CSV table of C-alpha atoms in Angstrom, one decimal:
chain,number,residue,atom,x,y,z
A,1,MET,CA,-12.9,21.9,130.6
A,2,HIS,CA,-12.0,20.1,133.8
A,3,THR,CA,-14.2,17.1,132.8
A,4,THR,CA,-12.6,17.0,129.4
A,5,PHE,CA,-9.1,17.0,130.9
A,6,GLN,CA,-10.1,14.1,133.2
A,7,GLN,CA,-11.4,12.1,130.2
A,8,ILE,CA,-8.1,12.7,128.4
A,9,MET,CA,-6.1,11.7,131.4
A,10,HIS,CA,-8.3,8.6,132.0
A,11,THR,CA,-7.9,7.5,128.3
A,12,THR,CA,-4.1,8.1,128.4
A,13,PHE,CA,-3.8,6.1,131.7
A,14,GLN,CA,-5.8,3.2,130.2
A,15,GLN,CA,-3.5,3.1,127.1
A,16,ILE,CA,-0.3,3.1,129.3
A,17,ARG,CA,-1.8,0.4,131.5
A,18,ASN,CA,-2.7,-1.8,128.6
A,19,GLY,CA,0.8,-1.3,127.1
A,20,ILE,CA,2.5,-2.3,130.3
A,21,PHE,CA,0.2,-5.3,130.7
A,22,LEU,CA,0.9,-6.4,127.2
A,23,GLY,CA,4.6,-6.1,127.7
A,24,VAL,CA,4.6,-8.0,130.9
A,25,VAL,CA,2.5,-10.8,129.5
A,26,SER,CA,4.5,-11.1,126.4
A,27,ILE,CA,7.8,-11.2,128.2
A,28,GLY,CA,6.4,-13.7,130.6
A,29,SER,CA,5.3,-15.9,127.8
A,30,ILE,CA,8.6,-15.7,126.0
A,31,PHE,CA,10.4,-16.5,129.2
A,32,ALA,CA,8.2,-19.6,129.8
A,33,VAL,CA,8.8,-20.8,126.3
A,34,PHE,CA,12.5,-20.4,126.6
A,35,LEU,CA,12.4,-22.4,129.8
A,36,VAL,CA,10.7,-25.2,127.9
A,37,LEU,CA,13.4,-24.9,125.1
A,38,PHE,CA,16.3,-25.1,127.5
A,39,GLY,CA,14.6,-28.1,129.2
A,40,LEU,CA,14.5,-29.9,125.9
A,41,VAL,CA,18.1,-29.0,125.2
A,42,TRP,CA,19.1,-30.4,128.5
A,43,VAL,CA,17.2,-33.7,128.0
A,44,LEU,CA,17.9,-34.2,124.3
A,45,PRO,CA,21.3,-35.1,122.8
A,46,PRO,CA,23.5,-32.1,121.7
A,47,LEU,CA,22.0,-30.3,118.7
A,48,PRO,CA,23.9,-28.5,115.9
A,49,SER,CA,24.2,-24.8,116.4
A,50,PRO,CA,22.1,-23.9,113.3
A,51,VAL,CA,19.3,-26.1,114.6
A,52,LEU,CA,19.5,-24.6,118.0
A,53,PHE,CA,19.4,-21.1,116.6
A,54,VAL,CA,16.3,-21.9,114.5
A,55,LEU,CA,14.6,-23.5,117.5
A,56,THR,CA,15.4,-20.4,119.6
A,57,ILE,CA,13.9,-18.0,117.1
A,58,ALA,CA,10.8,-20.2,116.6
A,59,PHE,CA,10.2,-20.6,120.3
A,60,GLY,CA,10.7,-16.8,120.8
A,61,LEU,CA,8.1,-16.0,118.2
A,62,LEU,CA,5.8,-18.6,119.7
A,63,GLY,CA,6.1,-16.9,123.1
A,64,LEU,CA,5.4,-13.5,121.7
A,65,GLY,CA,2.4,-14.8,119.9
A,66,LEU,CA,1.0,-16.3,123.1
A,67,GLY,CA,1.4,-13.0,124.8
A,68,PHE,CA,-0.7,-11.2,122.2
A,69,LEU,CA,-3.3,-13.9,122.3
A,70,THR,CA,-3.6,-13.6,126.0
A,71,VAL,CA,-4.3,-9.9,125.8
A,72,ARG,CA,-6.3,-9.6,122.6
A,73,PRO,CA,-9.5,-11.4,123.6
A,74,LYS,CA,-10.0,-8.9,126.5
A,75,GLU,CA,-9.5,-5.9,124.2
A,76,THR,CA,-12.0,-7.4,121.7
A,77,ARG,CA,-14.6,-7.9,124.3
A,78,ILE,CA,-14.3,-4.3,125.5
A,79,GLU,CA,-14.5,-2.9,121.9
A,80,LYS,CA,-17.6,-5.1,121.2
A,81,THR,CA,-19.4,-4.0,124.4
A,82,CYS,CA,-18.7,-0.3,123.7
A,83,GLY,CA,-19.7,-0.7,120.1
A,84,GLU,CA,-23.0,-2.3,121.0
A,85,ASN,CA,-23.9,0.5,123.4
A,86,MET,CA,-23.0,3.4,121.1
A,87,ALA,CA,-23.6,2.0,117.6
A,88,LEU,CA,-27.0,0.3,118.1
A,89,ILE,CA,-28.7,2.8,120.4
A,90,ARG,CA,-29.2,6.1,118.6
A,91,ASP,CA,-31.8,7.8,120.9
A,92,TYR,CA,-32.6,7.6,124.6
A,93,LYS,CA,-36.1,6.3,123.7
A,94,GLU,CA,-34.4,3.1,122.6
A,95,LEU,CA,-32.9,2.5,126.1
A,96,ARG,CA,-34.6,-0.3,127.9
A,97,VAL,CA,-34.2,1.5,131.2
A,98,TYR,CA,-35.9,4.6,129.8
A,99,GLN,CA,-38.8,2.5,128.4
A,100,ALA,CA,-39.3,0.7,131.7
A,101,ALA,CA,-39.2,3.9,133.6
A,102,PHE,CA,-41.7,5.6,131.2
A,103,GLU,CA,-44.2,2.7,131.3
A,104,ALA,CA,-43.9,2.5,135.1
A,105,ALA,CA,-44.7,6.2,135.4
A,106,MET,CA,-47.7,5.8,133.2
A,107,GLU,CA,-49.0,2.9,135.2
A,108,ILE,CA,-48.6,4.9,138.4
A,109,PHE,CA,-50.5,7.7,136.7
A,110,GLU,CA,-53.4,5.4,136.1
A,111,LEU,CA,-53.3,4.0,139.6
A,112,THR,CA,-53.3,7.4,141.3
A,113,LYS,CA,-56.5,8.3,139.6
A,114,GLU,CA,-58.1,6.2,142.3
A,115,PHE,CA,-56.4,8.1,145.1
A,116,PRO,CA,-58.7,10.2,147.4
A,117,PRO,CA,-59.2,13.9,146.5
A,118,GLU,CA,-57.5,15.0,149.7
A,119,GLU,CA,-54.2,13.5,148.5
A,120,LYS,CA,-54.3,15.4,145.2
A,121,TYR,CA,-51.6,18.0,146.2
A,122,SER,CA,-49.5,15.6,148.3
A,123,MET,CA,-49.3,11.9,147.7
A,124,THR,CA,-50.8,11.9,144.2
A,125,ASP,CA,-48.7,14.8,142.8
A,126,GLN,CA,-45.5,13.6,144.6
A,127,VAL,CA,-45.5,10.0,143.3
A,128,ARG,CA,-46.5,11.1,139.8
A,129,SER,CA,-43.7,13.7,139.8
A,130,SER,CA,-41.0,11.4,141.1
A,131,SER,CA,-41.9,8.6,138.8
A,132,ARG,CA,-41.9,10.9,135.8
A,133,SER,CA,-38.6,12.4,136.8
A,134,VAL,CA,-36.8,9.0,136.5
A,135,SER,CA,-37.3,8.9,132.7
A,136,ALA,CA,-36.8,12.7,132.4
A,137,ASN,CA,-33.4,12.5,134.1
A,138,ILE,CA,-32.4,9.5,131.9
A,139,ALA,CA,-33.2,11.6,128.8
A,140,SER,CA,-31.3,14.5,130.2
A,141,ALA,CA,-28.3,12.2,130.9
A,142,TRP,CA,-28.3,11.0,127.3
A,143,ARG,CA,-27.9,14.6,126.1
A,144,LYS,CA,-24.9,15.1,128.4
A,145,ARG,CA,-22.8,12.1,127.2
A,146,ARG,CA,-20.0,14.4,126.2
A,147,TYR,CA,-19.2,15.0,129.9
A,148,SER,CA,-18.8,12.0,132.1
A,149,GLY,CA,-19.4,13.8,135.3
A,150,SER,CA,-22.7,15.4,134.1
A,151,PHE,CA,-23.8,12.1,132.6
A,152,VAL,CA,-23.3,10.3,135.9
A,153,SER,CA,-24.9,13.1,137.9
A,154,LYS,CA,-28.1,13.0,135.9
A,155,LEU,CA,-28.3,9.2,136.2
A,156,SER,CA,-27.8,9.6,139.9
A,157,ASP,CA,-30.7,11.9,140.0
A,158,ALA,CA,-32.8,9.3,138.2
A,159,GLU,CA,-31.7,6.7,140.7
A,160,GLU,CA,-32.8,9.0,143.6
A,161,GLU,CA,-36.2,9.7,142.0
A,162,ALA,CA,-36.7,5.9,141.5
A,163,GLU,CA,-36.0,5.2,145.1
A,164,GLU,CA,-38.3,8.0,146.3
A,165,THR,CA,-41.1,6.6,144.1
A,166,ARG,CA,-40.7,3.2,145.8
A,167,VAL,CA,-41.0,4.8,149.3
A,168,ARG,CA,-44.1,6.7,148.3
A,169,MET,CA,-45.7,3.5,147.0
A,170,GLN,CA,-45.0,2.0,150.5
A,171,PHE,CA,-47.0,4.9,151.9
A,172,ALA,CA,-49.8,4.3,149.4
A,173,VAL,CA,-50.0,0.7,150.4
A,174,ARG,CA,-50.1,1.5,154.1
A,175,CYS,CA,-52.8,4.2,153.5
A,176,ARG,CA,-54.7,1.6,151.5
A,177,TYR,CA,-54.6,3.5,148.3
A,178,MET,CA,-52.8,0.7,146.4
A,179,SER,CA,-52.9,-3.0,146.7
A,180,GLU,CA,-49.9,-4.9,148.0
A,181,ALA,CA,-49.8,-7.1,144.9
A,182,LYS,CA,-49.6,-4.1,142.5
A,183,ALA,CA,-47.1,-2.3,144.8
A,184,LYS,CA,-44.9,-5.4,144.8
A,185,GLU,CA,-45.1,-5.7,141.0
A,186,LEU,CA,-44.0,-2.0,140.6
A,187,ASP,CA,-41.4,-2.4,143.3
A,188,GLU,CA,-39.8,-5.2,141.3
A,189,THR,CA,-39.9,-3.1,138.2
A,190,TYR,CA,-38.1,-0.2,139.9
A,191,ASP,CA,-35.6,-2.6,141.4
A,192,LYS,CA,-34.6,-3.6,137.8
A,193,ILE,CA,-34.6,0.0,136.7
A,194,LEU,CA,-32.2,0.8,139.6
A,195,GLY,CA,-30.0,-2.1,138.7
A,196,GLN,CA,-29.7,-0.8,135.1
A,197,LEU,CA,-28.9,2.7,136.3
A,198,VAL,CA,-26.3,1.5,138.7
A,199,SER,CA,-24.7,-0.5,135.8
A,200,MET,CA,-24.6,2.6,133.6
A,201,ILE,CA,-23.2,4.8,136.5
A,202,SER,CA,-20.5,2.2,137.2
A,203,GLU,CA,-19.3,2.2,133.6
A,204,PRO,CA,-19.9,5.6,132.1
A,205,GLU,CA,-17.0,5.2,129.6
A,206,LYS,CA,-19.3,2.8,127.6
A,207,TRP,CA,-21.8,5.5,127.1
A,208,THR,CA,-20.1,8.8,127.0
A,209,ILE,CA,-18.9,10.4,123.8
A,210,HIS,CA,-15.1,10.8,123.5
């Protein structure tokens, strides 16, 4: 209930802010056009009143139109971005970040088959568990898109598990269970995964269901 109230307040605030911004830009554009008009009146010879009235109306409408054109592209970009995220992706399995996390976990599974038996219940299980938890938490976050707070919380858990996986791979390299080249390759993969997670966490409104 509290999260829903926050979403409503956030949406309302955005609408008010956009309205104020549109008004300020429109008034500014009208004012600028009127300055140009009065400048022309000052330079040009005296004009008949009907002509001056028509020019005033025309320049006023031009200023208003410029104000709308200034704001409209920004709104269109936002609508397009949100539409792409929600309309094209119907399932968490289609998320690139999920696919990357899943494949990385499977690669780690194959690599850990070569770890020594004495690490079975420590290093092997730990790095397998944390790597699998990344994709599991992403899937869980997808099912919680109705609640922005829960969505972000699950993605934060995925971020934490990804970073833990990177640390455990450092230990694997130091213990000579994994080559530095393979560890570097996986580290770069998780760096990209973390970047995608941070992007989603920073803009949950593009993903949550309103």
